[in-house]
mmCIF file of C-alpha atoms in Angstrom:
data_model
loop_
_atom_site.group_PDB
_atom_site.id
_atom_site.type_symbol
_atom_site.label_atom_id
_atom_site.label_comp_id
_atom_site.label_asym_id
_atom_site.label_seq_id
_atom_site.Cartn_x
_atom_site.Cartn_y
_atom_site.Cartn_z
ATOM 1 C CA UNK A 1442 -50.512 2.519 -49.348
ATOM 2 C CA UNK A 1443 -47.520 3.242 -47.073
ATOM 3 C CA UNK A 1444 -44.118 3.910 -48.603
ATOM 4 C CA UNK A 1445 -41.897 0.943 -47.321
ATOM 5 C CA UNK A 1446 -38.962 3.359 -46.749
ATOM 6 C CA UNK A 1447 -41.179 5.371 -44.341
ATOM 7 C CA UNK A 1448 -42.024 2.253 -42.367
ATOM 8 C CA UNK A 1449 -38.412 1.352 -42.016
ATOM 9 C CA UNK A 1450 -37.511 4.872 -40.980
ATOM 10 C CA UNK A 1451 -40.253 4.857 -38.284
ATOM 11 C CA UNK A 1452 -38.868 1.584 -36.829
ATOM 12 C CA UNK A 1453 -35.414 3.018 -36.702
ATOM 13 C CA UNK A 1454 -36.622 6.143 -34.943
ATOM 14 C CA UNK A 1455 -38.576 4.359 -32.265
ATOM 15 C CA UNK A 1456 -36.031 1.523 -31.641
ATOM 16 C CA UNK A 1457 -33.768 2.199 -28.681
ATOM 17 C CA UNK A 1458 -30.153 3.005 -29.575
ATOM 18 C CA UNK A 1459 -27.843 0.092 -28.835
ATOM 19 C CA UNK A 1460 -25.309 0.775 -26.051
ATOM 20 C CA UNK A 1461 -21.694 1.014 -27.271
ATOM 21 C CA UNK A 1462 -19.461 -1.907 -26.178
ATOM 22 C CA UNK A 1463 -17.508 0.513 -23.892
ATOM 23 C CA UNK A 1464 -20.646 1.902 -22.234
ATOM 24 C CA UNK A 1465 -22.022 -1.614 -21.777
ATOM 25 C CA UNK A 1466 -18.788 -2.888 -20.242
ATOM 26 C CA UNK A 1467 -18.517 0.144 -17.990
ATOM 27 C CA UNK A 1468 -22.068 -0.317 -16.794
ATOM 28 C CA UNK A 1469 -21.385 -4.016 -16.036
ATOM 29 C CA UNK A 1470 -18.091 -3.253 -14.207
ATOM 30 C CA UNK A 1471 -19.680 -0.395 -12.113
ATOM 31 C CA UNK A 1472 -22.679 -2.703 -11.224
ATOM 32 C CA UNK A 1473 -20.200 -5.311 -9.996
ATOM 33 C CA UNK A 1474 -18.283 -2.595 -8.033
ATOM 34 C CA UNK A 1475 -21.531 -1.458 -6.415
ATOM 35 C CA UNK A 1476 -22.430 -5.000 -5.430
ATOM 36 C CA UNK A 1477 -19.048 -5.528 -3.884
ATOM 37 C CA UNK A 1478 -19.286 -2.230 -1.915
ATOM 38 C CA UNK A 1479 -22.778 -3.199 -0.630
ATOM 39 C CA UNK A 1480 -21.258 -6.458 0.601
ATOM 40 C CA UNK A 1481 -18.596 -4.474 2.453
ATOM 41 C CA UNK A 1482 -21.119 -2.033 3.876
ATOM 42 C CA UNK A 1483 -23.389 -4.867 5.075
ATOM 43 C CA UNK A 1484 -20.567 -6.807 6.620
ATOM 44 C CA UNK A 1485 -20.796 -9.675 4.128
ATOM 45 C CA UNK A 1486 -17.242 -10.839 3.267
ATOM 46 C CA UNK A 1487 -18.340 -13.392 0.721
ATOM 47 C CA UNK A 1488 -20.416 -10.857 -1.147
ATOM 48 C CA UNK A 1489 -17.679 -8.258 -0.931
ATOM 49 C CA UNK A 1490 -15.042 -10.606 -2.405
ATOM 50 C CA UNK A 1491 -17.315 -12.276 -5.010
ATOM 51 C CA UNK A 1492 -16.096 -9.691 -7.502
ATOM 52 C CA UNK A 1493 -12.684 -11.337 -7.472
ATOM 53 C CA UNK A 1494 -11.789 -14.128 -9.931
ATOM 54 C CA UNK A 1495 -10.561 -17.351 -8.304
ATOM 55 C CA UNK A 1496 -6.966 -16.646 -9.402
ATOM 56 C CA UNK A 1497 -6.940 -12.832 -8.902
ATOM 57 C CA UNK A 1498 -3.813 -10.898 -7.765
ATOM 58 C CA UNK A 1499 -4.033 -8.207 -5.202
ATOM 59 C CA UNK A 1500 -1.216 -5.749 -4.723
ATOM 60 C CA UNK A 1501 -1.166 -3.472 -1.650
ATOM 61 C CA UNK A 1502 1.523 -1.547 0.196
ATOM 62 C CA UNK A 1503 2.359 -4.644 2.247
ATOM 63 C CA UNK A 1504 2.832 -7.078 -0.671
ATOM 64 C CA UNK A 1505 1.169 -9.370 -3.143
ATOM 65 C CA UNK A 1506 -1.744 -11.720 -2.401
ATOM 66 C CA UNK A 1507 -2.799 -14.373 -4.981
ATOM 67 C CA UNK A 1508 -6.190 -16.029 -5.141
ATOM 68 C CA UNK A 1509 -9.658 -15.123 -3.975
ATOM 69 C CA UNK A 1510 -9.421 -17.269 -0.906
ATOM 70 C CA UNK A 1511 -6.140 -15.456 0.175
ATOM 71 C CA UNK A 1512 -7.811 -12.038 -0.583
ATOM 72 C CA UNK A 1513 -10.724 -13.125 1.675
ATOM 73 C CA UNK A 1514 -8.322 -14.099 4.425
ATOM 74 C CA UNK A 1515 -6.543 -10.743 4.103
ATOM 75 C CA UNK A 1516 -9.869 -8.921 4.582
ATOM 76 C CA UNK A 1517 -11.457 -11.277 7.196
ATOM 77 C CA UNK A 1518 -10.267 -9.275 10.243
ATOM 78 C CA UNK A 1519 -12.225 -6.251 8.950
ATOM 79 C CA UNK A 1520 -15.408 -8.335 9.069
ATOM 80 C CA UNK A 1521 -15.028 -9.617 12.607
ATOM 81 C CA UNK A 1522 -17.501 -8.485 15.262
ATOM 82 C CA UNK A 1523 -16.602 -5.041 16.558
ATOM 83 C CA UNK A 1524 -14.188 -4.278 13.715
ATOM 84 C CA UNK A 1525 -14.346 -0.733 12.323
ATOM 85 C CA UNK A 1526 -14.887 -1.199 8.619
ATOM 86 C CA UNK A 1527 -16.361 2.114 7.594
ATOM 87 C CA UNK A 1528 -18.640 2.701 4.675
ATOM 88 C CA UNK A 1529 -17.119 2.014 1.254
ATOM 89 C CA UNK A 1530 -17.702 3.974 -1.974
ATOM 90 C CA UNK A 1531 -15.925 4.184 -5.267
ATOM 91 C CA UNK A 1532 -15.502 7.121 -7.591
ATOM 92 C CA UNK A 1533 -14.554 6.078 -11.134
ATOM 93 C CA UNK A 1534 -11.707 8.177 -12.579
ATOM 94 C CA UNK A 1535 -10.918 6.321 -15.852
ATOM 95 C CA UNK A 1536 -12.343 3.345 -17.691
ATOM 96 C CA UNK A 1537 -10.925 1.571 -20.735
ATOM 97 C CA UNK A 1538 -12.111 -1.433 -22.537
ATOM 98 C CA UNK A 1539 -8.884 -3.293 -23.291
ATOM 99 C CA UNK A 1540 -10.486 -5.963 -25.546
ATOM 100 C CA UNK A 1541 -14.023 -7.526 -25.673
ATOM 101 C CA UNK A 1542 -13.446 -9.483 -22.466
ATOM 102 C CA UNK A 1543 -11.016 -7.239 -20.432
ATOM 103 C CA UNK A 1544 -11.349 -3.780 -18.967
ATOM 104 C CA UNK A 1545 -9.357 -1.369 -16.822
ATOM 105 C CA UNK A 1546 -10.938 0.710 -14.094
ATOM 106 C CA UNK A 1547 -9.006 3.404 -12.281
ATOM 107 C CA UNK A 1548 -10.971 4.711 -9.262
ATOM 108 C CA UNK A 1549 -10.747 6.295 -5.865
ATOM 109 C CA UNK A 1550 -12.048 4.281 -2.970
ATOM 110 C CA UNK A 1551 -13.220 6.092 0.114
ATOM 111 C CA UNK A 1552 -13.974 4.600 3.548
ATOM 112 C CA UNK A 1553 -16.087 6.931 5.718
ATOM 113 C CA UNK A 1554 -15.896 6.405 9.443
ATOM 114 C CA UNK A 1555 -18.147 7.844 12.123
ATOM 115 C CA UNK A 1556 -15.969 9.951 14.500
ATOM 116 C CA UNK A 1557 -12.693 9.100 12.750
ATOM 117 C CA UNK A 1558 -10.711 10.258 9.686
ATOM 118 C CA UNK A 1559 -11.885 8.872 6.438
ATOM 119 C CA UNK A 1560 -9.531 6.726 4.389
ATOM 120 C CA UNK A 1561 -9.159 7.219 0.648
ATOM 121 C CA UNK A 1562 -6.790 6.181 -2.092
ATOM 122 C CA UNK A 1563 -6.431 5.140 -5.723
ATOM 123 C CA UNK A 1564 -7.156 1.631 -7.086
ATOM 124 C CA UNK A 1565 -6.370 0.162 -10.498
ATOM 125 C CA UNK A 1566 -8.474 -2.872 -11.394
ATOM 126 C CA UNK A 1567 -8.209 -5.155 -14.388
ATOM 127 C CA UNK A 1568 -11.506 -7.006 -15.050
ATOM 128 C CA UNK A 1569 -12.254 -10.085 -17.131
ATOM 129 C CA UNK A 1570 -15.745 -10.887 -18.407
ATOM 130 C CA UNK A 1571 -16.455 -14.430 -17.293
ATOM 131 C CA UNK A 1572 -19.246 -16.295 -19.013
ATOM 132 C CA UNK A 1573 -22.212 -16.730 -16.759
ATOM 133 C CA UNK A 1574 -20.619 -14.732 -13.952
ATOM 134 C CA UNK A 1575 -20.136 -11.208 -15.319
ATOM 135 C CA UNK A 1576 -17.135 -8.978 -14.733
ATOM 136 C CA UNK A 1577 -14.492 -10.255 -12.250
ATOM 137 C CA UNK A 1578 -11.340 -8.544 -10.995
ATOM 138 C CA UNK A 1579 -8.218 -10.419 -12.139
ATOM 139 C CA UNK A 1580 -5.723 -7.798 -10.851
ATOM 140 C CA UNK A 1581 -6.131 -5.182 -8.066
ATOM 141 C CA UNK A 1582 -3.537 -2.608 -7.134
ATOM 142 C CA UNK A 1583 -4.775 -0.476 -4.308
ATOM 143 C CA UNK A 1584 -2.927 1.962 -2.081
#
């Protein structure tokens, strides 16, 4: 007869370790960032901006923009035919889970251009986990 304690130990040893809440949140945020970057790189404005909450705030060197529709309008010229948009990538620098539904990502964005100087700068993003939609940016400060 098997010792019941041995059976329980075997289950514990073969069961996958649960991800920590921070690791799970970071994976979700980075997946959303990757999806957004793919939208940029494929010239899909809707896909690129789907990461923003409807009432998101975007702060850039030229001022404040409020709302996903206004953010889309700000980026729309970069998606017009013939516009030089470059290839977008993000490098995470810091990640913090602020509470179970909010997170802060500090990253460096880089736009690589063929035959032109790359553009790069810091971005600070506050995310909110939205039921059924995943992680959405509620505040973006990029320069």
